[in-house]
């Protein structure tokens, strides 16, 4: 700990818009505090990293089904509570605009600018049939060992 | 760490009765262990701090909708699993009584008595249109920076 | 910290197949890294420890209802997202097999082999009416104090 930067790590497991917002708000805050910050995206949290446009990558049947069922891009994610078939996310986005707060895609952009380390979990990418071409640029690919390497001397470690 | 009190921090994001119970049980346990404990209530977790009675505060349309859709007061929160339109919470409260365990409002009361630091996240209060008059007395108001200040030298940091 | 083993603790609150998978993958990874690992199963997370076969233990009415409504055994748990009345878990299990990944019961078995400390929370067992005969062998029984004892000098503490 002597002089070294403090570390914050977040496992983003959830594919909910609001939970991902919370994760990125904490990450951006910690980066502003000069922490070295890592967000490890696994399972549904990978959807936050998906590109907006549809891509014609080759997939098996199950992988195609997952790809269809899961929201493509951060902006399409639902809420953990009161989703109301998409009404909830619209309301949240309205109040975000009204209060000049940042949307999830903006928070992700800011995290990149602040050099937050965005990692996509390769094992769950395999399970859900997601390929690197489908995820945004400028992110890293790693497994649980890389996460644990960061987390085991992290000051703040969260699972969201 | 030399002689200083250990710290426990919890981000209470969830608005579920059972998850809030878990958060407050851990918080009360840590306080009994002489930890300095902070619960940072954000998003739906703010509902645990809402007063029981309806209040006539001035609100915009979206804020009114959120206020109506969200449970007022800890006692009204649903379960994360098996909510069954309110059946689940009733069952949980029955077994709590039967086993002489503590309800969520009692756990919150105990946390206050043990001087657990209850913080309401001002940014999400804005987003959801919650005002200070609507939340219980004796709590603090702060943003993510305050949370990170506590968490970055916390021994136990959880996101619930 | 001088030379002592690093500790990882996980509170497994969730009863979702995918979340429990994430918990056990992290736990197994940390154990492989030579961490001392504890998973504290509470609330719905206790279902991961339930035995497969139905048991004739004596229960009150509410306890019977909980027992019926909750999944018996790790293999029966649903997904946190896209459960689709059981379709989602089947899809996940298919892709797990296809990618030669490990199912939840296999991950739990591996955790036992790696001497991960599996604890069932006695307080929530009482609440949900679960008895020791209903849970798998080779686990420990303890309360929140035991968890906090481990977590307060843990390197990685997560709530899942």
PDB file of C-alpha atoms in Angstrom, chain B residues 10-64:
ATOM      1  CA  UNK B  10     -22.840  -0.969   2.518  1.00  0.00           C
ATOM      2  CA  UNK B  11     -24.340   0.506  -0.639  1.00  0.00           C
ATOM      3  CA  UNK B  12     -28.029  -0.318  -0.345  1.00  0.00           C
ATOM      4  CA  UNK B  13     -29.227  -0.102  -3.948  1.00  0.00           C
ATOM      5  CA  UNK B  14     -32.035  -2.623  -3.685  1.00  0.00           C
ATOM      6  CA  UNK B  15     -35.592  -1.811  -2.720  1.00  0.00           C
ATOM      7  CA  UNK B  16     -36.377  -5.390  -1.699  1.00  0.00           C
ATOM      8  CA  UNK B  17     -37.476  -6.143   1.860  1.00  0.00           C
ATOM      9  CA  UNK B  18     -35.298  -9.240   2.141  1.00  0.00           C
ATOM     10  CA  UNK B  19     -32.171  -7.606   0.725  1.00  0.00           C
ATOM     11  CA  UNK B  20     -32.621  -4.572   2.986  1.00  0.00           C
ATOM     12  CA  UNK B  21     -33.016  -6.974   5.935  1.00  0.00           C
ATOM     13  CA  UNK B  22     -29.721  -8.634   5.009  1.00  0.00           C
ATOM     14  CA  UNK B  23     -28.038  -5.229   4.738  1.00  0.00           C
ATOM     15  CA  UNK B  24     -29.281  -4.094   8.131  1.00  0.00           C
ATOM     16  CA  UNK B  25     -28.492  -7.419   9.829  1.00  0.00           C
ATOM     17  CA  UNK B  26     -24.896  -7.206   8.600  1.00  0.00           C
ATOM     18  CA  UNK B  27     -24.722  -3.512   9.548  1.00  0.00           C
ATOM     19  CA  UNK B  28     -26.038  -4.153  13.056  1.00  0.00           C
ATOM     20  CA  UNK B  29     -23.671  -7.087  13.471  1.00  0.00           C
ATOM     21  CA  UNK B  30     -20.692  -4.991  12.396  1.00  0.00           C
ATOM     22  CA  UNK B  31     -21.719  -2.164  14.715  1.00  0.00           C
ATOM     23  CA  UNK B  32     -21.947  -4.645  17.603  1.00  0.00           C
ATOM     24  CA  UNK B  33     -18.405  -5.682  16.620  1.00  0.00           C
ATOM     25  CA  UNK B  34     -17.393  -2.078  17.114  1.00  0.00           C
ATOM     26  CA  UNK B  35     -17.002  -1.302  13.437  1.00  0.00           C
ATOM     27  CA  UNK B  36     -17.798   2.190  12.202  1.00  0.00           C
ATOM     28  CA  UNK B  37     -20.694   1.410   9.869  1.00  0.00           C
ATOM     29  CA  UNK B  38     -22.159   3.393   6.963  1.00  0.00           C
ATOM     30  CA  UNK B  39     -25.156   2.474   4.837  1.00  0.00           C
ATOM     31  CA  UNK B  40     -25.342   4.526   1.660  1.00  0.00           C
ATOM     32  CA  UNK B  41     -28.910   4.352   0.322  1.00  0.00           C
ATOM     33  CA  UNK B  42     -29.186   4.899  -3.402  1.00  0.00           C
ATOM     34  CA  UNK B  43     -31.823   4.281  -6.093  1.00  0.00           C
ATOM     35  CA  UNK B  44     -34.556   1.937  -4.760  1.00  0.00           C
ATOM     36  CA  UNK B  45     -32.739   1.542  -1.445  1.00  0.00           C
ATOM     37  CA  UNK B  46     -33.923   5.056  -0.605  1.00  0.00           C
ATOM     38  CA  UNK B  47     -37.408   3.617  -0.068  1.00  0.00           C
ATOM     39  CA  UNK B  48     -36.217   2.038   3.176  1.00  0.00           C
ATOM     40  CA  UNK B  49     -35.809   5.574   4.521  1.00  0.00           C
ATOM     41  CA  UNK B  50     -39.212   6.902   3.418  1.00  0.00           C
ATOM     42  CA  UNK B  51     -41.654   8.044   6.069  1.00  0.00           C
ATOM     43  CA  UNK B  52     -44.857   6.112   6.525  1.00  0.00           C
ATOM     44  CA  UNK B  53     -47.345   8.941   6.048  1.00  0.00           C
ATOM     45  CA  UNK B  54     -48.217  10.561   2.698  1.00  0.00           C
ATOM     46  CA  UNK B  55     -46.801  14.065   2.378  1.00  0.00           C
ATOM     47  CA  UNK B  56     -47.937  16.951   0.249  1.00  0.00           C
ATOM     48  CA  UNK B  57     -44.634  18.058  -1.257  1.00  0.00           C
ATOM     49  CA  UNK B  58     -44.646  19.794  -4.619  1.00  0.00           C
ATOM     50  CA  UNK B  59     -43.520  17.534  -7.440  1.00  0.00           C
ATOM     51  CA  UNK B  60     -43.405  17.385 -11.198  1.00  0.00           C
ATOM     52  CA  UNK B  61     -45.327  14.738 -13.109  1.00  0.00           C
ATOM     53  CA  UNK B  62     -42.564  12.131 -13.427  1.00  0.00           C
ATOM     54  CA  UNK B  63     -41.551  12.586  -9.802  1.00  0.00           C
ATOM     55  CA  UNK B  64     -45.171  12.027  -8.769  1.00  0.00           C
TER      56      UNK B  64
END
